[in-house]
Coordinates of C-alpha atoms and ligand atoms in Angstrom, one line a residue:
M1 CA 0.0 0.0 0.0
P2 CA 1.6 3.4 -0.9
D3 CA 2.7 5.7 1.8
Q4 CA 1.2 8.8 0.2
A5 CA 2.4 11.2 2.9
Q6 CA 5.9 10.6 1.5
Q7 CA 4.8 11.9 -1.8
Q8 CA 4.2 15.5 -2.7
T9 CA 2.0 17.1 0.0
P10 CA -0.7 19.5 -1.2
S11 CA -1.0 22.5 1.1
E12 CA -4.8 21.8 1.6
S13 CA -4.7 18.3 2.8
L14 CA -5.3 16.0 5.6
T15 CA -2.8 13.4 6.7
V16 CA -4.3 10.3 8.1
L17 CA -2.4 7.7 10.1
D18 CA -4.1 4.3 10.1
N19 CA -3.0 2.8 13.4
R20 CA -4.1 -0.6 12.2
T21 CA -1.5 -0.7 9.5
G22 CA 0.9 2.2 10.3
Q23 CA 0.1 3.6 6.8
K24 CA -0.2 7.3 6.2
Y25 CA -2.4 8.8 3.6
D26 CA -2.8 12.3 2.3
L27 CA -6.3 13.3 1.5
P28 CA -6.9 16.6 -0.4
I29 CA -9.2 19.1 1.3
T30 CA -11.4 21.1 -1.1
D31 CA -13.9 23.6 0.1
G32 CA -13.5 22.4 3.7
T33 CA -14.3 18.8 2.8
I34 CA -12.6 15.6 2.1
R35 CA -14.1 13.2 -0.4
A36 CA -15.6 10.1 1.2
G37 CA -14.4 8.2 -1.9
D38 CA -10.8 9.1 -1.0
L39 CA -11.2 7.0 2.2
V40 CA -11.8 3.8 0.2
Q41 CA -8.0 3.4 -0.3
I42 CA -7.6 3.1 3.5
K43 CA -7.8 -0.6 4.2
A44 CA -6.9 -2.8 7.1
S45 CA -5.7 -5.5 4.6
E46 CA -5.7 -6.0 0.9
E47 CA -9.0 -7.9 1.0
A48 CA -10.8 -5.7 3.6
P49 CA -13.3 -3.1 2.5
G50 CA -12.1 0.5 2.4
L51 CA -12.8 2.9 5.2
A52 CA -16.3 4.5 5.1
V53 CA -18.0 7.2 7.0
Y54 CA -20.9 6.4 9.4
D55 CA -23.2 9.5 9.6
P56 CA -26.8 8.7 10.5
G57 CA -28.9 11.7 9.6
F58 CA -26.1 13.2 7.5
T59 CA -25.1 15.5 10.3
N60 CA -21.7 16.1 8.8
T61 CA -21.9 15.0 5.2
A62 CA -22.1 17.4 2.2
S63 CA -24.2 15.6 -0.4
C64 CA -23.9 18.2 -3.2
R65 CA -22.4 21.4 -4.4
S66 CA -25.2 24.0 -4.5
A67 CA -25.4 27.7 -5.4
V68 CA -29.1 28.1 -4.3
T69 CA -29.2 28.9 -0.6
Y70 CA -26.6 29.8 2.0
I71 CA -27.1 29.4 5.7
D72 CA -24.6 30.4 8.5
G73 CA -26.3 28.7 11.5
E74 CA -23.9 30.2 14.0
K75 CA -24.6 33.8 12.9
G76 CA -28.2 33.3 12.0
I77 CA -27.7 34.2 8.3
L78 CA -30.0 33.0 5.4
E79 CA -29.5 34.0 1.8
Y80 CA -31.2 32.9 -1.4
R81 CA -28.8 33.2 -4.3
G82 CA -26.8 35.6 -2.2
Y83 CA -29.6 37.9 -1.2
P84 CA -30.3 38.2 2.5
I85 CA -33.7 36.9 3.5
E86 CA -34.6 40.1 5.4
Q87 CA -34.3 42.2 2.2
L88 CA -36.2 39.7 0.1
A89 CA -39.0 39.5 2.7
E90 CA -39.2 43.3 2.9
K91 CA -38.8 44.2 -0.8
S92 CA -39.6 41.3 -3.0
T93 CA -42.6 39.1 -3.9
F94 CA -42.9 35.4 -3.6
L95 CA -43.0 34.9 -7.4
E96 CA -39.9 37.1 -7.9
V97 CA -38.2 35.0 -5.2
A98 CA -39.3 31.8 -7.0
Y99 CA -37.8 33.2 -10.2
L100 CA -34.6 34.0 -8.4
L101 CA -34.3 30.6 -6.9
I102 CA -35.0 28.8 -10.1
H103 CA -33.0 31.0 -12.5
G104 CA -30.2 32.1 -10.2
E105 CA -30.7 35.8 -10.8
L106 CA -33.4 38.5 -10.4
P107 CA -35.7 39.0 -13.4
T108 CA -35.8 42.0 -15.7
R109 CA -39.2 43.6 -15.9
E110 CA -40.0 41.6 -19.1
Q111 CA -38.8 38.3 -17.5
Y112 CA -40.8 39.0 -14.4
D113 CA -44.0 39.8 -16.3
A114 CA -43.6 36.7 -18.5
W115 CA -43.0 34.6 -15.4
V116 CA -46.0 35.9 -13.5
H117 CA -48.1 35.4 -16.6
E118 CA -47.0 31.8 -17.1
I119 CA -47.6 30.9 -13.4
T120 CA -51.0 32.6 -13.4
Y121 CA -52.1 30.8 -16.6
H122 CA -51.2 27.3 -15.3
T123 CA -53.2 27.4 -12.1
F124 CA -56.0 25.2 -13.4
V125 CA -55.7 21.4 -13.1
H126 CA -57.3 18.7 -15.2
E127 CA -60.9 18.1 -14.3
N128 CA -60.1 14.4 -13.4
V129 CA -58.0 15.7 -10.5
K130 CA -61.2 16.9 -8.9
S131 CA -62.7 13.4 -9.2
F132 CA -59.9 11.6 -7.4
M133 CA -59.6 14.3 -4.7
H134 CA -63.3 13.7 -4.0
G135 CA -62.4 10.1 -3.4
F136 CA -60.5 10.9 -0.2
R137 CA -62.2 10.3 3.1
Y138 CA -63.9 13.4 4.6
D139 CA -61.3 13.6 7.4
S140 CA -58.2 13.1 5.2
H141 CA -55.2 15.1 6.3
P142 CA -54.6 17.7 3.6
M143 CA -50.9 16.9 3.4
G144 CA -51.7 13.4 2.4
M145 CA -54.0 14.7 -0.2
L146 CA -51.4 17.2 -1.5
M147 CA -48.7 14.5 -1.6
A148 CA -51.0 12.1 -3.6
S149 CA -52.3 14.7 -6.0
V150 CA -48.8 16.2 -6.8
G151 CA -47.6 12.6 -7.4
A152 CA -50.6 12.0 -9.6
L153 CA -49.8 15.0 -11.8
S154 CA -47.0 12.9 -13.3
T155 CA -49.7 10.8 -14.9
F156 CA -51.3 13.9 -16.5
Y157 CA -47.9 15.1 -17.8
P158 CA -46.1 12.0 -18.9
D159 CA -43.7 14.2 -20.9
A160 CA -42.3 15.3 -17.5
S161 CA -40.1 12.3 -17.5
N162 CA -38.0 14.0 -20.2
I163 CA -35.9 15.7 -17.6
K164 CA -32.8 16.3 -19.8
D165 CA -34.6 18.8 -21.9
P166 CA -34.4 22.4 -20.4
D167 CA -37.7 23.6 -22.0
N168 CA -39.5 20.6 -20.7
R169 CA -38.1 21.2 -17.2
H170 CA -39.2 24.8 -17.4
I171 CA -42.8 24.0 -18.2
Q172 CA -43.0 21.4 -15.4
I173 CA -41.6 23.9 -12.9
V174 CA -44.1 26.5 -13.9
R175 CA -46.9 24.0 -13.7
M176 CA -46.0 22.8 -10.2
I177 CA -45.5 26.3 -8.7
A178 CA -48.8 27.3 -10.4
K179 CA -50.9 24.3 -9.4
M180 CA -49.7 23.8 -5.8
P181 CA -52.1 26.5 -4.4
T182 CA -55.0 24.9 -6.3
L183 CA -54.3 21.5 -4.9
G184 CA -53.7 22.8 -1.4
A185 CA -56.9 24.8 -1.4
W186 CA -58.9 21.9 -2.7
S187 CA -57.5 19.6 0.0
F188 CA -58.8 22.2 2.5
R189 CA -62.2 22.5 0.9
H190 CA -62.7 18.8 0.7
A191 CA -62.3 18.5 4.5
Q192 CA -65.0 21.1 4.9
G193 CA -67.4 19.5 2.4
K194 CA -67.4 22.7 0.4
P195 CA -67.3 23.0 -3.4
F196 CA -63.9 23.5 -5.1
V197 CA -63.3 27.0 -6.2
Y198 CA -61.5 27.5 -9.6
P199 CA -58.5 29.8 -9.9
D200 CA -59.1 33.4 -10.7
N201 CA -56.4 34.6 -13.1
D202 CA -57.1 38.2 -12.4
L203 CA -55.8 37.9 -8.8
S204 CA -52.3 37.8 -7.5
Y205 CA -50.8 34.4 -6.4
T206 CA -51.7 34.7 -2.8
A207 CA -55.0 36.6 -3.3
N208 CA -56.0 33.8 -5.7
F209 CA -55.0 31.2 -3.1
L210 CA -57.1 32.9 -0.5
S211 CA -60.0 33.0 -2.9
M212 CA -59.8 29.3 -3.7
L213 CA -59.8 28.6 0.1
F214 CA -62.5 30.9 1.3
K215 CA -64.8 32.0 -1.6
M216 CA -68.5 31.1 -1.2
S217 CA -71.3 32.7 -3.3
E218 CA -69.8 36.2 -3.8
H219 CA -68.8 37.2 -7.3
R220 CA -65.2 37.7 -6.3
F221 CA -63.4 37.0 -3.0
E222 CA -61.7 40.2 -2.0
A223 CA -58.9 39.2 0.3
D224 CA -57.6 41.8 2.7
E225 CA -54.4 43.1 1.0
R226 CA -52.5 43.1 4.2
L227 CA -53.3 39.4 4.8
A228 CA -52.4 38.5 1.2
K229 CA -49.1 40.4 1.7
A230 CA -48.4 38.6 5.0
L231 CA -49.0 35.2 3.3
D232 CA -46.7 36.3 0.5
V233 CA -44.0 37.1 3.0
L234 CA -44.5 33.7 4.7
F235 CA -44.1 31.9 1.4
I236 CA -40.8 33.9 0.8
L237 CA -39.5 32.8 4.2
H238 CA -40.3 29.2 3.5
A239 CA -39.1 29.2 -0.2
D240 CA -35.8 27.3 0.4
H241 CA -33.5 26.1 3.1
E242 CA -30.7 24.3 1.4
Q243 CA -30.2 20.6 2.2
N244 CA -33.1 20.1 4.7
A245 CA -34.9 16.8 5.0
S246 CA -37.4 17.4 2.3
A247 CA -34.9 18.9 -0.2
N248 CA -32.8 15.9 0.5
A249 CA -35.8 13.7 -0.2
V250 CA -36.5 15.5 -3.5
R251 CA -32.8 15.1 -4.5
A252 CA -32.6 11.5 -3.4
V253 CA -35.7 10.5 -5.4
G254 CA -34.8 12.9 -8.3
S255 CA -31.4 11.2 -8.5
T256 CA -33.1 8.2 -10.0
Q257 CA -34.0 10.5 -12.9
V258 CA -37.7 10.1 -12.2
D259 CA -40.1 13.0 -13.2
P260 CA -40.2 16.1 -10.9
Y261 CA -43.8 15.5 -9.8
S262 CA -42.7 12.2 -8.2
A263 CA -39.6 13.8 -6.7
V264 CA -41.6 16.7 -5.2
A265 CA -44.2 14.3 -3.9
A266 CA -41.4 12.6 -1.9
G267 CA -40.4 16.1 -0.6
I268 CA -44.0 16.7 0.6
G269 CA -43.9 13.3 2.4
A270 CA -40.7 14.4 4.2
L271 CA -42.1 17.8 5.1
Y272 CA -45.2 16.1 6.6
G273 CA -43.2 14.8 9.5
P274 CA -43.4 16.6 12.9
L275 CA -39.7 17.1 13.1
H276 CA -39.8 19.0 9.9
G277 CA -42.7 21.0 8.4
G278 CA -45.2 19.3 10.6
A279 CA -43.7 21.2 13.6
N280 CA -45.9 24.3 13.0
E281 CA -49.0 22.2 13.5
A282 CA -47.4 20.5 16.5
V283 CA -46.5 24.0 18.0
L284 CA -50.1 25.1 17.9
R285 CA -51.4 21.9 19.5
M286 CA -48.7 22.3 22.2
L287 CA -49.7 25.9 22.9
R288 CA -53.4 24.8 23.1
R289 CA -52.5 22.0 25.5
I290 CA -50.5 24.3 27.7
G291 CA -53.5 26.5 27.8
T292 CA -52.4 29.2 30.3
K293 CA -49.2 30.9 31.3
E294 CA -49.4 29.2 34.8
N295 CA -48.9 25.8 33.2
I296 CA -45.7 26.8 31.5
P297 CA -43.2 25.8 34.3
D298 CA -44.7 22.3 34.5
F299 CA -44.5 22.0 30.7
I300 CA -40.8 23.2 30.7
K301 CA -40.0 20.7 33.4
G302 CA -41.5 17.9 31.3
V303 CA -39.3 19.0 28.3
K304 CA -36.2 19.1 30.5
D305 CA -37.0 15.6 31.9
G306 CA -37.0 14.4 28.3
N307 CA -40.8 13.6 28.3
E308 CA -41.4 15.7 25.2
R309 CA -39.9 18.5 23.1
L310 CA -40.6 22.2 23.0
M311 CA -41.9 22.2 19.4
G312 CA -40.8 25.1 17.3
F313 CA -37.4 25.2 19.1
G314 CA -34.1 24.0 18.0
H315 CA -32.6 23.4 14.6
R316 CA -30.0 21.2 13.0
V317 CA -28.2 24.2 11.5
Y318 CA -29.2 27.3 13.4
K319 CA -27.5 27.6 16.7
N320 CA -28.8 31.1 17.0
Y321 CA -32.1 32.8 16.5
D322 CA -33.6 31.6 13.2
P323 CA -33.7 34.8 11.0
R324 CA -37.1 33.7 9.6
A325 CA -38.6 33.5 13.1
K326 CA -37.6 37.1 13.7
I327 CA -39.4 38.2 10.6
I328 CA -42.4 36.1 11.4
K329 CA -42.6 37.5 14.9
K330 CA -42.8 41.0 13.3
A331 CA -45.4 39.8 10.7
C332 CA -47.6 38.7 13.6
D333 CA -48.2 42.3 14.5
D334 CA -49.3 43.2 10.9
V335 CA -51.7 40.2 10.8
F336 CA -53.1 40.6 14.3
E337 CA -53.9 44.3 13.4
V338 CA -56.4 42.9 10.9
T339 CA -57.6 39.7 12.6
G340 CA -57.2 40.6 16.3
V341 CA -54.5 39.1 18.5
N342 CA -54.3 35.3 18.7
P343 CA -54.6 34.6 22.5
L344 CA -52.0 31.9 22.2
L345 CA -49.4 34.6 21.4
E346 CA -49.2 35.4 25.1
I347 CA -48.3 31.8 25.9
A348 CA -45.8 31.6 23.0
L349 CA -44.0 34.8 24.1
E350 CA -43.8 33.7 27.7
L351 CA -42.5 30.2 26.7
E352 CA -39.8 31.9 24.5
K353 CA -38.8 34.2 27.3
I354 CA -38.5 31.3 29.8
A355 CA -36.7 29.0 27.4
L356 CA -34.2 31.7 26.3
E357 CA -33.1 32.1 29.9
D358 CA -33.2 28.5 30.9
E359 CA -29.8 26.7 31.1
Y360 CA -31.2 23.6 29.4
F361 CA -32.0 25.5 26.2
V362 CA -29.1 28.0 26.4
K363 CA -26.6 25.2 26.8
R364 CA -28.0 23.3 23.8
K365 CA -28.3 26.6 21.7
L366 CA -32.0 26.0 21.2
Y367 CA -33.8 29.1 19.8
P368 CA -37.2 29.6 18.2
N369 CA -37.3 28.3 14.6
V370 CA -39.5 29.3 11.7
D371 CA -42.4 27.1 13.0
F372 CA -42.7 28.7 16.4
Y373 CA -44.7 31.8 15.4
S374 CA -45.9 30.9 11.9
G375 CA -48.8 28.7 13.3
L376 CA -50.2 31.7 15.2
I377 CA -50.5 33.7 12.0
Y378 CA -52.0 30.8 10.1
E379 CA -54.6 30.3 12.8
A380 CA -55.4 34.0 12.8
L381 CA -55.9 33.7 9.0
S382 CA -58.5 31.0 9.8
F383 CA -56.4 28.0 8.8
P384 CA -56.9 24.8 10.9
P385 CA -53.6 23.3 12.1
E386 CA -53.8 20.5 9.5
M387 CA -53.3 23.1 6.8
F388 CA -50.2 24.7 8.2
T389 CA -47.8 22.3 6.6
V390 CA -49.6 22.6 3.3
L391 CA -48.8 26.3 3.4
F392 CA -45.2 25.4 4.1
A393 CA -45.2 23.1 1.1
I394 CA -46.6 25.7 -1.3
G395 CA -43.9 28.1 -0.2
R396 CA -41.2 25.5 -0.4
T397 CA -42.0 24.3 -3.9
P398 CA -39.7 26.8 -5.8
G399 CA -36.9 25.7 -3.5
W400 CA -37.5 22.0 -4.1
L401 CA -37.6 22.7 -7.9
A402 CA -34.4 24.8 -7.8
Q403 CA -32.7 22.0 -5.9
W404 CA -34.0 19.4 -8.4
S405 CA -33.0 21.5 -11.4
E406 CA -29.5 21.9 -10.0
L407 CA -29.3 18.2 -9.3
V408 CA -30.3 17.0 -12.8
Q409 CA -27.7 19.3 -14.4
D410 CA -24.9 18.4 -12.0
K411 CA -22.5 16.0 -13.7
E412 CA -21.1 14.9 -10.4
Q413 CA -24.4 13.6 -9.1
K414 CA -25.2 9.9 -9.0
I415 CA -28.1 7.9 -7.8
A416 CA -28.4 8.4 -4.1
R417 CA -27.4 5.1 -2.6
P418 CA -25.8 5.2 0.9
K419 CA -23.8 2.4 2.4
Q420 CA -24.7 0.6 5.6
I421 CA -23.0 -1.2 8.5
Y422 CA -24.5 -4.6 8.4
T423 CA -25.4 -5.9 11.9
G424 CA -27.5 -8.9 11.1
A425 CA -26.8 -12.6 10.9
H426 CA -24.9 -14.6 8.2
Q427 CA -25.1 -17.9 6.5
L428 CA -28.1 -19.3 8.5
D429 CA -29.4 -22.6 7.4
F430 CA -33.0 -22.3 6.2
T431 CA -35.4 -24.8 7.7
A432 CA -38.6 -25.3 5.7
R433 CA -41.9 -24.3 7.4
E434 CA -43.2 -27.9 7.9
E435 CA -40.1 -28.8 9.8
R436 CA -40.0 -25.6 11.9
W437 CA -43.6 -25.8 12.8
A438 CA -43.6 -29.6 13.4
Ligands
CMC1 N1 -37.0 20.6 22.9 C1 -36.2 20.1 23.8 N2 -35.0 19.6 23.6 C2 -34.5 19.7 22.4 C3 -35.2 20.2 21.3 C4 -36.5 20.7 21.6 N3 -37.2 21.3 20.6 N4 -34.5 20.2 20.2 C5 -33.3 19.6 20.5 N5 -33.3 19.3 21.9 C6 -32.2 18.7 22.6 C7 -32.1 17.2 22.4 O1 -32.9 16.5 23.3 C8 -30.6 17.0 22.5 O2 -30.3 17.0 23.9 P1 -29.2 16.1 24.5 O3 -27.9 16.6 23.9 O4 -29.3 16.2 26.0 O5 -29.5 14.7 24.0 C9 -30.0 18.3 21.9 O6 -31.0 19.3 22.1 C10 -29.7 18.2 20.5 O7 -30.9 17.8 19.8 P2 -30.9 16.8 18.5 O8 -32.2 16.1 18.4 O9 -29.6 16.0 18.5 O10 -30.7 17.9 17.3 P3 -31.0 17.7 15.8 O11 -30.2 18.6 15.1 O12 -30.9 16.2 15.4 O13 -32.6 18.0 15.7 C11 -34.6 19.2 15.4 C12 -33.0 19.2 15.2 C13 -35.1 20.5 14.7 C14 -35.2 18.0 14.8 C15 -34.9 19.3 16.9 O14 -34.3 20.5 17.5 C16 -36.4 19.2 17.2 O15 -36.9 18.1 17.4 N6 -37.1 20.4 17.4 C17 -38.5 20.3 17.6 C18 -39.2 20.1 16.2 C19 -39.2 21.4 15.4 O16 -39.4 22.5 15.8 N7 -38.9 21.2 14.1 C20 -38.8 22.3 13.1 C21 -37.5 22.5 12.6 S1 -37.4 24.0 11.7 C22 -38.4 23.9 10.3 C23 -38.0 22.8 9.4 O17 -36.9 22.9 8.8 O18 -38.7 21.9 9.1

């Protein structure tokens, strides 16, 4: 086996001494990483398998190179394509941010108008989608309905499997961003036994969504502009978050070269879980359960004893205040001005105050994340908790698609196929049923 440390040493490298064999290896360091593949040469013997990395939950594994979203978790920084989230939330629109995420740069006026026009004119879905959505049980969770109906879109657009063609990718991206609010709103209406409302192409993205959710017999549903704006900001805040669990699911499934509807349906499945997008729903249920400020100390004790988690707190990447939570906390004021204050806000503020001073949370760097306050706004906007994650999914769709689009054009990417450490039995003798049961 070559002693590579004897050879020319690149300045950016890691020297590894394998104590099993006494061999030294020089592994190049690029962008603060070593290549897992470079470890394969490190073997205990000629026949032994090469060294691998064990990393459940990918806590320290970069799975791709990406130019979409940047997070500095220690400093609490989030940027889409280099633009700080605070500026985008204040000055941009969700569709402009979607354009930025997908195309990598801000649109010119012509590009923006064409993009908004395209998205607006693809909001309708095939009539048969209505039929199968009616087939769900009356109490179906809207996330399950959304996941199924987005996956089903692949059967309406079989051309979507042609993922190598840029024009084809573009039209599927437009369709998905456009149709997501329609499917989300219809999932909501189904649970309420109300007729589905068709899109209104004269309305903005969020005003149209609110119309499809809440319109009854009026000629046109006039959403309060401040609420439509608040929802637009919430969508911006959720639009991407680099390699989170759902983006990773989209990329893993997309790496098989399946169509983008199937890949995004996988992302929706990942987002559904309470440790990911489902946390906003869990936060609201938790606040309701706590009920009054007096019950907070008992609840905190239960969390510290390990009986449960303080939902909406903690993050794999942020070890500081989640910048999105700051913006949402401020947006609460704008929304509550229209809707009246959500009484659960008082409990949330007190919980945050106590947690931020408590050694348990301070030591573990647990701060409020995006889900801590978003549910309060969603509830004030008349959404039931089951709908919260659907709103997250609509906002996250451009991010999933930007990640997917980057993946399918990345020559370094391969089918996602991790290794395992096998811990089971070997070479057992199979005894036929008749003998085993005799
Ligand atoms: N409440 C109480 N303790 C917590 C919490 C919490 N919310 N989060 C983490 N901890 C503790 C955890 O018990 C562990 O303690 P110890 O070191 O004593 O074992 C330590 O903090 C590290 O936690 P971890 O589970 O190893 O951290 P992780 O990076 O694997 O998990 C997380 C990140 C977001 C899943 C976790 O913080 C959590 O479960 N939070 C509550 C759910 C939530 O709000 N999720 C939304 C995430 S943001 C939106 C999104 O991206 O979907």
